[in-house]
Amino acid sequence: AAGVIQSPRHLIKEKRETATLKCYPIPRHDTVYWYQQGPGQDPQFLISFYEKMQSDKGSIPDRFSAQQFSDYHSELNMSSLELGDSALYFCASSLGRTTIQETQYFGPGTRLLVL
Amino acid sequence: GIQVEQSPPDLILQEGANSTLRCNFSDSVNNLQWFHQNPWGQLINLFYIPSGTKQNGRLSATTVATERYSLLYISSSQTTDSGVYFCAVSSGWGGATNKLIFGTGTLLAVQP
């Protein structure tokens, strides 16, 4: 079965640089979530999209932005990178039905290292 | 917001032993998922279990929604079971806002 695809899998950047992370959800999934997991921490919700509209926002820095495109893939753009942005970034997808909850399926993650 | 607590924080087992991991949550939920994060960082979906009982091989889970807890049972543990087990919950409805709130995890080490 198809899974969530994230690219790149690893990324090394210098401070103050920009980075773009991409997420391709499971086919027919219309909802995408982004989570950030710092070293030794649990994953923290950043932002989500449902049918290409932002549906919820967590503790996402103003330096970060994201969008979901017409083909439902999503991109997380990070600018003015800081050392503290070094983390594992997960994308998850689900079917955003209106009456029931659906399982969120997680991608393999993008490991970002800021030097 | 909803609080999620997991216990124990750490667990060391000998191969072949059984274990029970617990997840307590502070409010009603309509999504509860158990994950295994392996040493390479991948989050593997174990169960979607907002209520009831499910089994998958050596793993099973039970959620008692009215008492706001869930249990993950691992039987006949193997070294490949090592890693961090996360419980995550959501109390949103529909497609609008179903963000998962993660517990702090249980670090499991299975020794040969």
mmCIF file of N, CA and C in Angstrom, chain B:
data_model
loop_
_atom_site.group_PDB
_atom_site.id
_atom_site.type_symbol
_atom_site.label_atom_id
_atom_site.label_comp_id
_atom_site.label_asym_id
_atom_site.label_seq_id
_atom_site.Cartn_x
_atom_site.Cartn_y
_atom_site.Cartn_z
ATOM 1 N N GLY B 1 -5.556 22.784 27.221
ATOM 2 C CA GLY B 1 -5.685 21.716 26.253
ATOM 3 C C GLY B 1 -5.579 20.358 26.912
ATOM 4 N N ILE B 2 -5.821 19.346 26.130
ATOM 5 C CA ILE B 2 -5.811 17.985 26.654
ATOM 6 C C ILE B 2 -4.396 17.572 27.048
ATOM 7 N N GLN B 3 -4.295 16.867 28.160
ATOM 8 C CA GLN B 3 -3.002 16.384 28.656
ATOM 9 C C GLN B 3 -2.912 14.879 28.464
ATOM 10 N N VAL B 4 -1.734 14.411 28.085
ATOM 11 C CA VAL B 4 -1.520 12.977 27.868
ATOM 12 C C VAL B 4 -0.305 12.549 28.687
ATOM 13 N N GLU B 5 -0.506 11.565 29.533
ATOM 14 C CA GLU B 5 0.583 11.056 30.366
ATOM 15 C C GLU B 5 0.792 9.576 30.085
ATOM 16 N N GLN B 6 2.060 9.201 29.962
ATOM 17 C CA GLN B 6 2.380 7.805 29.719
ATOM 18 C C GLN B 6 3.246 7.262 30.842
ATOM 19 N N SER B 7 3.039 5.992 31.124
ATOM 20 C CA SER B 7 3.863 5.334 32.140
ATOM 21 C C SER B 7 4.084 3.874 31.759
ATOM 22 N N PRO B 8 5.232 3.299 32.177
ATOM 23 C CA PRO B 8 6.341 3.995 32.820
ATOM 24 C C PRO B 8 7.133 4.804 31.800
ATOM 25 N N PRO B 9 7.993 5.701 32.224
ATOM 26 C CA PRO B 9 8.816 6.464 31.268
ATOM 27 C C PRO B 9 9.885 5.594 30.613
ATOM 28 N N ASP B 10 10.395 4.616 31.357
ATOM 29 C CA ASP B 10 11.420 3.719 30.842
ATOM 30 C C ASP B 10 11.103 2.301 31.289
ATOM 31 N N LEU B 11 11.517 1.362 30.441
ATOM 32 C CA LEU B 11 11.243 -0.043 30.755
ATOM 33 C C LEU B 11 12.324 -0.905 30.126
ATOM 34 N N ILE B 12 12.909 -1.775 30.941
ATOM 35 C CA ILE B 12 13.919 -2.707 30.436
ATOM 36 C C ILE B 12 13.374 -4.115 30.631
ATOM 37 N N LEU B 13 13.374 -4.885 29.560
ATOM 38 C CA LEU B 13 12.839 -6.243 29.603
ATOM 39 C C LEU B 13 13.864 -7.233 29.066
ATOM 40 N N GLN B 14 13.729 -8.448 29.535
ATOM 41 C CA GLN B 14 14.464 -9.544 28.911
ATOM 42 C C GLN B 14 13.612 -10.071 27.760
ATOM 43 N N GLU B 15 14.273 -10.514 26.741
ATOM 44 C CA GLU B 15 13.561 -11.079 25.595
ATOM 45 C C GLU B 15 12.617 -12.178 26.076
ATOM 46 N N GLY B 16 11.394 -12.155 25.559
ATOM 47 C CA GLY B 16 10.401 -13.151 25.934
ATOM 48 C C GLY B 16 9.441 -12.699 27.011
ATOM 49 N N ALA B 17 9.769 -11.590 27.691
ATOM 50 C CA ALA B 17 8.898 -11.091 28.753
ATOM 51 C C ALA B 17 7.707 -10.337 28.168
ATOM 52 N N ASN B 18 6.686 -10.160 29.024
ATOM 53 C CA ASN B 18 5.494 -9.399 28.641
ATOM 54 C C ASN B 18 5.535 -8.039 29.330
ATOM 55 N N SER B 19 4.816 -7.071 28.758
ATOM 56 C CA SER B 19 4.781 -5.748 29.381
ATOM 57 C C SER B 19 3.459 -5.055 29.078
ATOM 58 N N THR B 20 3.142 -4.082 29.928
ATOM 59 C CA THR B 20 1.943 -3.258 29.747
ATOM 60 C C THR B 20 2.344 -1.800 29.849
ATOM 61 N N LEU B 21 1.992 -1.022 28.832
ATOM 62 C CA LEU B 21 2.248 0.409 28.813
ATOM 63 C C LEU B 21 0.906 1.124 28.964
ATOM 64 N N ARG B 22 0.937 2.219 29.716
ATOM 65 C CA ARG B 22 -0.313 2.905 30.021
ATOM 66 C C ARG B 22 -0.302 4.323 29.486
ATOM 67 N N CYS B 23 -1.482 4.786 29.067
ATOM 68 C CA CYS B 23 -1.671 6.151 28.583
ATOM 69 C C CYS B 23 -2.914 6.713 29.247
ATOM 70 N N ASN B 24 -2.754 7.788 29.996
ATOM 71 C CA ASN B 24 -3.887 8.487 30.605
ATOM 72 C C ASN B 24 -4.097 9.812 29.887
ATOM 73 N N PHE B 25 -5.346 10.173 29.668
ATOM 74 C CA PHE B 25 -5.640 11.447 29.022
ATOM 75 C C PHE B 25 -6.706 12.189 29.819
ATOM 76 N N SER B 26 -6.673 13.515 29.721
ATOM 77 C CA SER B 26 -7.421 14.355 30.653
ATOM 78 C C SER B 26 -8.823 14.727 30.190
ATOM 79 N N ASP B 27 -9.165 14.398 28.941
ATOM 80 C CA ASP B 27 -10.473 14.811 28.437
ATOM 81 C C ASP B 27 -10.971 13.765 27.447
ATOM 82 N N SER B 28 -12.205 13.905 27.019
ATOM 83 C CA SER B 28 -12.777 12.980 26.043
ATOM 84 C C SER B 28 -12.004 13.077 24.731
ATOM 85 N N VAL B 29 -11.801 11.930 24.112
ATOM 86 C CA VAL B 29 -11.081 11.907 22.843
ATOM 87 C C VAL B 29 -11.894 11.144 21.816
ATOM 88 N N ASN B 30 -11.667 11.453 20.552
ATOM 89 C CA ASN B 30 -12.282 10.657 19.502
ATOM 90 C C ASN B 30 -11.241 10.071 18.556
ATOM 91 N N ASN B 31 -9.983 10.266 18.902
ATOM 92 C CA ASN B 31 -8.917 9.580 18.190
ATOM 93 C C ASN B 31 -7.838 9.250 19.214
ATOM 94 N N LEU B 32 -7.411 8.010 19.221
ATOM 95 C CA LEU B 32 -6.267 7.620 20.032
ATOM 96 C C LEU B 32 -5.454 6.645 19.200
ATOM 97 N N GLN B 33 -4.185 6.951 19.056
ATOM 98 C CA GLN B 33 -3.306 6.099 18.282
ATOM 99 C C GLN B 33 -2.080 5.753 19.112
ATOM 100 N N TRP B 34 -1.612 4.527 18.953
ATOM 101 C CA TRP B 34 -0.352 4.080 19.534
ATOM 102 C C TRP B 34 0.667 3.977 18.400
ATOM 103 N N PHE B 35 1.867 4.487 18.687
ATOM 104 C CA PHE B 35 2.960 4.454 17.718
ATOM 105 C C PHE B 35 4.185 3.804 18.349
ATOM 106 N N HIS B 36 4.993 3.199 17.495
ATOM 107 C CA HIS B 36 6.310 2.741 17.882
ATOM 108 C C HIS B 36 7.323 3.549 17.072
ATOM 109 N N GLN B 37 8.203 4.248 17.758
ATOM 110 C CA GLN B 37 9.269 4.963 17.062
ATOM 111 C C GLN B 37 10.532 4.119 17.171
ATOM 112 N N ASN B 38 10.997 3.635 16.032
ATOM 113 C CA ASN B 38 12.159 2.748 16.063
ATOM 114 C C ASN B 38 13.447 3.564 16.178
ATOM 115 N N PRO B 39 14.566 2.894 16.383
ATOM 116 C CA PRO B 39 15.827 3.632 16.570
ATOM 117 C C PRO B 39 16.222 4.499 15.379
ATOM 118 N N TRP B 40 15.642 4.313 14.227
ATOM 119 C CA TRP B 40 15.930 5.146 13.063
ATOM 120 C C TRP B 40 14.990 6.347 12.971
ATOM 121 N N GLY B 41 14.089 6.460 13.943
ATOM 122 C CA GLY B 41 13.223 7.629 14.011
ATOM 123 C C GLY B 41 11.868 7.477 13.356
ATOM 124 N N GLN B 42 11.639 6.366 12.687
ATOM 125 C CA GLN B 42 10.359 6.193 12.012
ATOM 126 C C GLN B 42 9.235 5.960 13.005
ATOM 127 N N LEU B 43 8.109 6.639 12.778
ATOM 128 C CA LEU B 43 6.910 6.470 13.601
ATOM 129 C C LEU B 43 6.004 5.446 12.923
ATOM 130 N N ILE B 44 5.884 4.304 13.574
ATOM 131 C CA ILE B 44 5.094 3.223 12.988
ATOM 132 C C ILE B 44 3.751 3.150 13.696
ATOM 133 N N ASN B 45 2.715 3.209 12.903
ATOM 134 C CA ASN B 45 1.363 3.178 13.432
ATOM 135 C C ASN B 45 1.039 1.768 13.939
ATOM 136 N N LEU B 46 0.717 1.645 15.222
ATOM 137 C CA LEU B 46 0.383 0.338 15.785
ATOM 138 C C LEU B 46 -1.124 0.114 15.822
ATOM 139 N N PHE B 47 -1.827 1.057 16.428
ATOM 140 C CA PHE B 47 -3.270 0.922 16.581
ATOM 141 C C PHE B 47 -3.946 2.280 16.483
ATOM 142 N N TYR B 48 -5.118 2.260 15.870
ATOM 143 C CA TYR B 48 -6.074 3.362 15.966
ATOM 144 C C TYR B 48 -7.171 2.835 16.869
ATOM 145 N N ILE B 49 -7.271 3.359 18.099
ATOM 146 C CA ILE B 49 -8.143 2.709 19.066
ATOM 147 C C ILE B 49 -8.759 3.729 20.031
ATOM 148 N N PRO B 50 -9.708 4.543 19.555
ATOM 149 C CA PRO B 50 -10.363 5.496 20.458
ATOM 150 C C PRO B 50 -11.232 4.818 21.513
ATOM 151 N N SER B 51 -11.576 3.546 21.287
ATOM 152 C CA SER B 51 -12.311 2.771 22.281
ATOM 153 C C SER B 51 -12.193 1.292 21.912
ATOM 154 N N GLY B 52 -12.460 0.439 22.902
ATOM 155 C CA GLY B 52 -12.481 -0.990 22.626
ATOM 156 C C GLY B 52 -11.129 -1.650 22.691
ATOM 157 N N THR B 53 -11.053 -2.835 22.131
ATOM 158 C CA THR B 53 -9.861 -3.678 22.171
ATOM 159 C C THR B 53 -9.508 -4.157 20.780
ATOM 160 N N LYS B 54 -8.202 -4.150 20.480
ATOM 161 C CA LYS B 54 -7.713 -4.665 19.209
ATOM 162 C C LYS B 54 -6.470 -5.497 19.459
ATOM 163 N N GLN B 55 -6.232 -6.424 18.561
ATOM 164 C CA GLN B 55 -5.038 -7.245 18.654
ATOM 165 C C GLN B 55 -4.390 -7.361 17.296
ATOM 166 N N ASN B 56 -3.052 -7.354 17.305
ATOM 167 C CA ASN B 56 -2.295 -7.534 16.083
ATOM 168 C C ASN B 56 -1.039 -8.316 16.438
ATOM 169 N N GLY B 57 -1.112 -9.624 16.237
ATOM 170 C CA GLY B 57 0.033 -10.462 16.568
ATOM 171 C C GLY B 57 0.326 -10.461 18.051
ATOM 172 N N ARG B 58 1.578 -10.103 18.406
ATOM 173 C CA ARG B 58 1.965 -10.087 19.819
ATOM 174 C C ARG B 58 1.515 -8.815 20.544
ATOM 175 N N LEU B 59 0.955 -7.887 19.811
ATOM 176 C CA LEU B 59 0.527 -6.626 20.401
ATOM 177 C C LEU B 59 -0.988 -6.579 20.514
ATOM 178 N N SER B 60 -1.448 -5.984 21.589
ATOM 179 C CA SER B 60 -2.877 -5.708 21.708
ATOM 180 C C SER B 60 -3.035 -4.407 22.482
ATOM 181 N N ALA B 61 -4.198 -3.794 22.310
ATOM 182 C CA ALA B 61 -4.458 -2.523 22.984
ATOM 183 C C ALA B 61 -5.905 -2.466 23.419
ATOM 184 N N THR B 62 -6.107 -1.783 24.529
ATOM 185 C CA THR B 62 -7.455 -1.568 25.056
ATOM 186 C C THR B 62 -7.597 -0.128 25.465
ATOM 187 N N THR B 63 -8.686 0.506 25.048
ATOM 188 C CA THR B 63 -8.982 1.865 25.484
ATOM 189 C C THR B 63 -10.321 1.878 26.200
ATOM 190 N N VAL B 64 -10.300 2.404 27.425
ATOM 191 C CA VAL B 64 -11.537 2.588 28.189
ATOM 192 C C VAL B 64 -11.816 4.083 28.176
ATOM 193 N N ALA B 65 -12.609 4.512 27.200
ATOM 194 C CA ALA B 65 -12.808 5.940 26.967
ATOM 195 C C ALA B 65 -13.467 6.617 28.165
ATOM 196 N N THR B 66 -14.386 5.927 28.819
ATOM 197 C CA THR B 66 -15.113 6.544 29.937
ATOM 198 C C THR B 66 -14.199 6.806 31.123
ATOM 199 N N GLU B 67 -13.121 6.023 31.230
ATOM 200 C CA GLU B 67 -12.181 6.223 32.334
ATOM 201 C C GLU B 67 -10.893 6.892 31.857
ATOM 202 N N ARG B 68 -10.842 7.239 30.579
ATOM 203 C CA ARG B 68 -9.757 8.064 30.024
ATOM 204 C C ARG B 68 -8.373 7.433 30.166
ATOM 205 N N TYR B 69 -8.285 6.170 29.742
ATOM 206 C CA TYR B 69 -6.974 5.547 29.675
ATOM 207 C C TYR B 69 -6.947 4.498 28.588
ATOM 208 N N SER B 70 -5.728 4.195 28.164
ATOM 209 C CA SER B 70 -5.502 3.156 27.184
ATOM 210 C C SER B 70 -4.287 2.347 27.605
ATOM 211 N N LEU B 71 -4.299 1.069 27.275
ATOM 212 C CA LEU B 71 -3.210 0.171 27.612
ATOM 213 C C LEU B 71 -2.698 -0.512 26.349
ATOM 214 N N LEU B 72 -1.384 -0.629 26.262
ATOM 215 C CA LEU B 72 -0.747 -1.366 25.165
ATOM 216 C C LEU B 72 -0.024 -2.557 25.773
ATOM 217 N N TYR B 73 -0.379 -3.740 25.305
ATOM 218 C CA TYR B 73 0.240 -4.963 25.798
ATOM 219 C C TYR B 73 1.220 -5.502 24.752
ATOM 220 N N ILE B 74 2.404 -5.834 25.225
ATOM 221 C CA ILE B 74 3.398 -6.465 24.363
ATOM 222 C C ILE B 74 3.711 -7.827 24.981
ATOM 223 N N SER B 75 3.482 -8.865 24.231
ATOM 224 C CA SER B 75 3.773 -10.201 24.748
ATOM 225 C C SER B 75 4.983 -10.785 24.033
ATOM 226 N N SER B 76 5.671 -11.670 24.750
ATOM 227 C CA SER B 76 6.846 -12.360 24.189
ATOM 228 C C SER B 76 7.756 -11.373 23.479
ATOM 229 N N SER B 77 8.204 -10.360 24.208
ATOM 230 C CA SER B 77 8.951 -9.260 23.594
ATOM 231 C C SER B 77 10.207 -9.750 22.880
ATOM 232 N N GLN B 78 10.555 -9.016 21.826
ATOM 233 C CA GLN B 78 11.741 -9.300 21.020
ATOM 234 C C GLN B 78 12.615 -8.047 20.990
ATOM 235 N N THR B 79 13.874 -8.228 20.660
ATOM 236 C CA THR B 79 14.786 -7.079 20.641
ATOM 237 C C THR B 79 14.325 -6.019 19.649
ATOM 238 N N THR B 80 13.646 -6.449 18.609
ATOM 239 C CA THR B 80 13.153 -5.490 17.608
ATOM 240 C C THR B 80 11.992 -4.646 18.135
ATOM 241 N N ASP B 81 11.471 -4.987 19.304
ATOM 242 C CA ASP B 81 10.422 -4.167 19.920
ATOM 243 C C ASP B 81 11.007 -2.929 20.599
ATOM 244 N N SER B 82 12.309 -2.872 20.732
ATOM 245 C CA SER B 82 12.954 -1.725 21.393
ATOM 246 C C SER B 82 12.638 -0.435 20.662
ATOM 247 N N GLY B 83 12.571 0.647 21.428
ATOM 248 C CA GLY B 83 12.273 1.961 20.867
ATOM 249 C C GLY B 83 11.370 2.723 21.810
ATOM 250 N N VAL B 84 10.782 3.771 21.295
ATOM 251 C CA VAL B 84 9.879 4.595 22.096
ATOM 252 C C VAL B 84 8.448 4.355 21.635
ATOM 253 N N TYR B 85 7.570 4.139 22.603
ATOM 254 C CA TYR B 85 6.161 3.951 22.303
ATOM 255 C C TYR B 85 5.404 5.219 22.699
ATOM 256 N N PHE B 86 4.710 5.791 21.735
ATOM 257 C CA PHE B 86 3.929 6.999 21.968
ATOM 258 C C PHE B 86 2.443 6.705 21.879
ATOM 259 N N CYS B 87 1.730 7.347 22.773
ATOM 260 C CA CYS B 87 0.279 7.418 22.698
ATOM 261 C C CYS B 87 -0.040 8.838 22.234
ATOM 262 N N ALA B 88 -0.992 8.979 21.327
ATOM 263 C CA ALA B 88 -1.361 10.311 20.843
ATOM 264 C C ALA B 88 -2.873 10.383 20.728
ATOM 265 N N VAL B 89 -3.441 11.516 21.111
ATOM 266 C CA VAL B 89 -4.893 11.653 21.108
ATOM 267 C C VAL B 89 -5.309 12.930 20.401
ATOM 268 N N SER B 90 -6.564 12.931 19.999
ATOM 269 C CA SER B 90 -7.162 14.119 19.401
ATOM 270 C C SER B 90 -8.591 14.216 19.899
ATOM 271 N N SER B 91 -9.019 15.448 20.092
ATOM 272 C CA SER B 91 -10.410 15.633 20.521
ATOM 273 C C SER B 91 -11.199 16.443 19.507
ATOM 274 N N GLY B 92 -10.607 16.700 18.346
ATOM 275 C CA GLY B 92 -11.312 17.440 17.319
ATOM 276 C C GLY B 92 -12.293 16.557 16.577
ATOM 277 N N TRP B 93 -13.151 17.163 15.813
ATOM 278 C CA TRP B 93 -14.132 16.430 15.019
ATOM 279 C C TRP B 93 -14.012 16.812 13.563
ATOM 280 N N GLY B 94 -14.132 15.817 12.689
ATOM 281 C CA GLY B 94 -14.156 16.090 11.270
ATOM 282 C C GLY B 94 -12.814 16.539 10.731
ATOM 283 N N GLY B 95 -12.821 17.160 9.586
ATOM 284 C CA GLY B 95 -11.579 17.512 8.920
ATOM 285 C C GLY B 95 -10.974 18.816 9.381
ATOM 286 N N ALA B 96 -11.658 19.521 10.270
ATOM 287 C CA ALA B 96 -11.190 20.866 10.587
ATOM 288 C C ALA B 96 -9.934 20.862 11.441
ATOM 289 N N THR B 97 -9.975 20.193 12.534
ATOM 290 C CA THR B 97 -8.836 20.293 13.429
ATOM 291 C C THR B 97 -8.679 19.004 14.216
ATOM 292 N N ASN B 98 -7.880 18.109 13.742
ATOM 293 C CA ASN B 98 -7.697 16.812 14.370
ATOM 294 C C ASN B 98 -6.255 16.583 14.773
ATOM 295 N N LYS B 99 -5.578 17.656 15.171
ATOM 296 C CA LYS B 99 -4.172 17.526 15.526
ATOM 297 C C LYS B 99 -4.013 16.519 16.648
ATOM 298 N N LEU B 100 -2.949 15.740 16.575
ATOM 299 C CA LEU B 100 -2.652 14.765 17.602
ATOM 300 C C LEU B 100 -1.794 15.412 18.687
ATOM 301 N N ILE B 101 -2.154 15.132 19.923
ATOM 302 C CA ILE B 101 -1.361 15.531 21.079
ATOM 303 C C ILE B 101 -0.657 14.269 21.580
ATOM 304 N N PHE B 102 0.662 14.314 21.598
ATOM 305 C CA PHE B 102 1.443 13.146 21.960
ATOM 306 C C PHE B 102 1.764 13.144 23.449
ATOM 307 N N GLY B 103 1.835 11.944 24.009
ATOM 308 C CA GLY B 103 2.388 11.788 25.342
ATOM 309 C C GLY B 103 3.908 11.849 25.261
ATOM 310 N N THR B 104 4.557 11.764 26.417
ATOM 311 C CA THR B 104 6.013 11.873 26.459
ATOM 312 C C THR B 104 6.702 10.554 26.137
ATOM 313 N N GLY B 105 5.936 9.506 25.960
ATOM 314 C CA GLY B 105 6.501 8.253 25.494
ATOM 315 C C GLY B 105 7.012 7.338 26.580
ATOM 316 N N THR B 106 7.128 6.071 26.225
ATOM 317 C CA THR B 106 7.774 5.057 27.070
ATOM 318 C C THR B 106 8.941 4.499 26.279
ATOM 319 N N LEU B 107 10.135 4.624 26.846
ATOM 320 C CA LEU B 107 11.330 4.085 26.202
ATOM 321 C C LEU B 107 11.504 2.638 26.620
ATOM 322 N N LEU B 108 11.408 1.749 25.659
ATOM 323 C CA LEU B 108 11.507 0.308 25.923
ATOM 324 C C LEU B 108 12.815 -0.241 25.374
ATOM 325 N N ALA B 109 13.516 -0.962 26.218
ATOM 326 C CA ALA B 109 14.734 -1.649 25.787
ATOM 327 C C ALA B 109 14.558 -3.131 26.081
ATOM 328 N N VAL B 110 14.643 -3.943 25.039
ATOM 329 C CA VAL B 110 14.524 -5.392 25.205
ATOM 330 C C VAL B 110 15.904 -5.998 25.040
ATOM 331 N N GLN B 111 16.359 -6.656 26.080
ATOM 332 C CA GLN B 111 17.709 -7.242 26.071
ATOM 333 C C GLN B 111 17.659 -8.711 25.679
ATOM 334 N N PRO B 112 18.650 -9.135 24.881
ATOM 335 C CA PRO B 112 18.658 -10.558 24.460
ATOM 336 C C PRO B 112 19.004 -11.473 25.629
#
